[in-house]
């Protein structure tokens, strides 16, 4: 099962949030994506993608990112169909 976690980050916290993510990720193959432009309030939407077998790292990353978030983290789980 893969995890997709998305949330918003204010522009003034982007650098700190990115640093926190990189420190929490360490060597795990967790990807971080962002929408191409901010929303109407100037917030960036980021998404963490956890491959199969790496979902156990989500709580650690969530704790590291918490100070920098402008919204709650929304966690979605998907499994491969074929």
mmCIF file of C-alpha atoms in Angstrom:
data_model
loop_
_atom_site.group_PDB
_atom_site.id
_atom_site.type_symbol
_atom_site.label_atom_id
_atom_site.label_comp_id
_atom_site.label_asym_id
_atom_site.label_seq_id
_atom_site.Cartn_x
_atom_site.Cartn_y
_atom_site.Cartn_z
ATOM 1 C CA UNK A 1 0.000 0.000 0.000
ATOM 2 C CA UNK A 2 1.241 3.476 -0.855
ATOM 3 C CA UNK A 3 0.568 6.590 1.214
ATOM 4 C CA UNK A 4 -0.147 10.026 -0.198
ATOM 5 C CA UNK A 5 -0.080 12.856 2.332
ATOM 6 C CA UNK A 6 -0.974 16.402 1.366
ATOM 7 C CA UNK A 7 -1.095 19.706 3.219
ATOM 8 C CA UNK A 8 -0.419 23.427 2.783
ATOM 9 C CA UNK A 9 2.660 25.457 3.661
ATOM 10 C CA UNK A 10 2.839 29.263 3.848
ATOM 11 C CA UNK A 11 5.416 30.877 1.568
ATOM 12 C CA UNK A 12 7.386 32.266 4.518
ATOM 13 C CA UNK A 13 7.850 28.729 5.910
ATOM 14 C CA UNK A 14 8.812 26.915 2.704
ATOM 15 C CA UNK A 15 12.571 26.862 3.379
ATOM 16 C CA UNK A 16 12.181 25.704 6.993
ATOM 17 C CA UNK A 17 9.583 23.100 6.015
ATOM 18 C CA UNK A 18 11.807 21.728 3.260
ATOM 19 C CA UNK A 19 14.743 21.467 5.650
ATOM 20 C CA UNK A 20 12.551 19.668 8.208
ATOM 21 C CA UNK A 21 11.314 17.235 5.569
ATOM 22 C CA UNK A 22 14.826 16.409 4.364
ATOM 23 C CA UNK A 23 16.047 15.791 7.914
ATOM 24 C CA UNK A 24 13.067 13.543 8.702
ATOM 25 C CA UNK A 25 13.307 11.611 5.445
ATOM 26 C CA UNK A 26 16.991 10.716 5.939
ATOM 27 C CA UNK A 27 17.573 7.948 3.357
ATOM 28 C CA UNK A 28 13.962 6.806 2.935
ATOM 29 C CA UNK A 29 12.623 6.898 -0.648
ATOM 30 C CA UNK A 30 9.852 9.366 0.219
ATOM 31 C CA UNK A 31 9.081 11.865 -2.521
ATOM 32 C CA UNK A 32 7.951 15.440 -1.943
ATOM 33 C CA UNK A 33 5.872 17.177 -4.617
ATOM 34 C CA UNK A 34 4.263 20.602 -4.824
ATOM 35 C CA UNK A 35 1.580 22.154 -6.968
ATOM 36 C CA UNK A 36 2.996 24.404 -9.707
ATOM 37 C CA UNK A 37 1.568 27.563 -8.115
ATOM 38 C CA UNK A 38 0.215 28.664 -4.726
ATOM 39 C CA UNK A 39 -3.507 28.842 -3.989
ATOM 40 C CA UNK A 40 -5.511 32.085 -3.760
ATOM 41 C CA UNK A 41 -4.277 32.630 -0.181
ATOM 42 C CA UNK A 42 -0.626 32.254 -1.203
ATOM 43 C CA UNK A 43 -0.287 28.782 0.353
ATOM 44 C CA UNK A 44 1.644 26.025 -1.371
ATOM 45 C CA UNK A 45 0.175 22.520 -1.516
ATOM 46 C CA UNK A 46 2.756 19.818 -0.902
ATOM 47 C CA UNK A 47 2.354 16.071 -1.189
ATOM 48 C CA UNK A 48 4.518 13.351 0.332
ATOM 49 C CA UNK A 49 4.505 10.015 -1.497
ATOM 50 C CA UNK A 50 5.462 6.926 0.510
ATOM 51 C CA UNK A 51 6.170 3.815 -1.550
ATOM 52 C CA UNK A 52 5.066 0.339 -0.553
ATOM 53 C CA UNK A 53 6.649 -0.660 2.750
ATOM 54 C CA UNK A 54 7.618 2.845 3.888
ATOM 55 C CA UNK A 55 4.355 4.063 5.451
ATOM 56 C CA UNK A 56 5.759 3.429 8.932
ATOM 57 C CA UNK A 57 7.898 6.562 8.450
ATOM 58 C CA UNK A 58 4.880 8.875 8.097
ATOM 59 C CA UNK A 59 4.456 9.647 11.841
ATOM 60 C CA UNK A 60 8.114 10.703 12.115
ATOM 61 C CA UNK A 61 7.798 12.989 9.103
ATOM 62 C CA UNK A 62 4.484 14.376 10.387
ATOM 63 C CA UNK A 63 6.076 15.337 13.704
ATOM 64 C CA UNK A 64 8.979 17.075 11.966
ATOM 65 C CA UNK A 65 6.679 19.017 9.636
ATOM 66 C CA UNK A 66 4.043 20.047 12.205
ATOM 67 C CA UNK A 67 5.521 23.467 13.119
ATOM 68 C CA UNK A 68 5.505 24.601 9.486
ATOM 69 C CA UNK A 69 2.051 23.572 8.295
ATOM 70 C CA UNK A 70 -0.775 25.945 7.401
ATOM 71 C CA UNK A 71 -3.347 23.118 7.252
ATOM 72 C CA UNK A 72 -3.915 19.649 8.596
ATOM 73 C CA UNK A 73 -2.179 16.690 6.976
ATOM 74 C CA UNK A 74 -4.544 14.561 4.927
ATOM 75 C CA UNK A 75 -3.468 10.953 4.522
ATOM 76 C CA UNK A 76 -4.747 8.807 1.655
ATOM 77 C CA UNK A 77 -3.923 5.126 1.138
ATOM 78 C CA UNK A 78 -3.868 3.421 -2.248
ATOM 79 C CA UNK A 79 -3.025 -0.112 -3.299
ATOM 80 C CA UNK A 80 -1.895 -1.443 -6.653
ATOM 81 C CA UNK A 81 -4.564 -3.021 -8.823
ATOM 82 C CA UNK A 82 -2.447 -5.058 -11.124
#
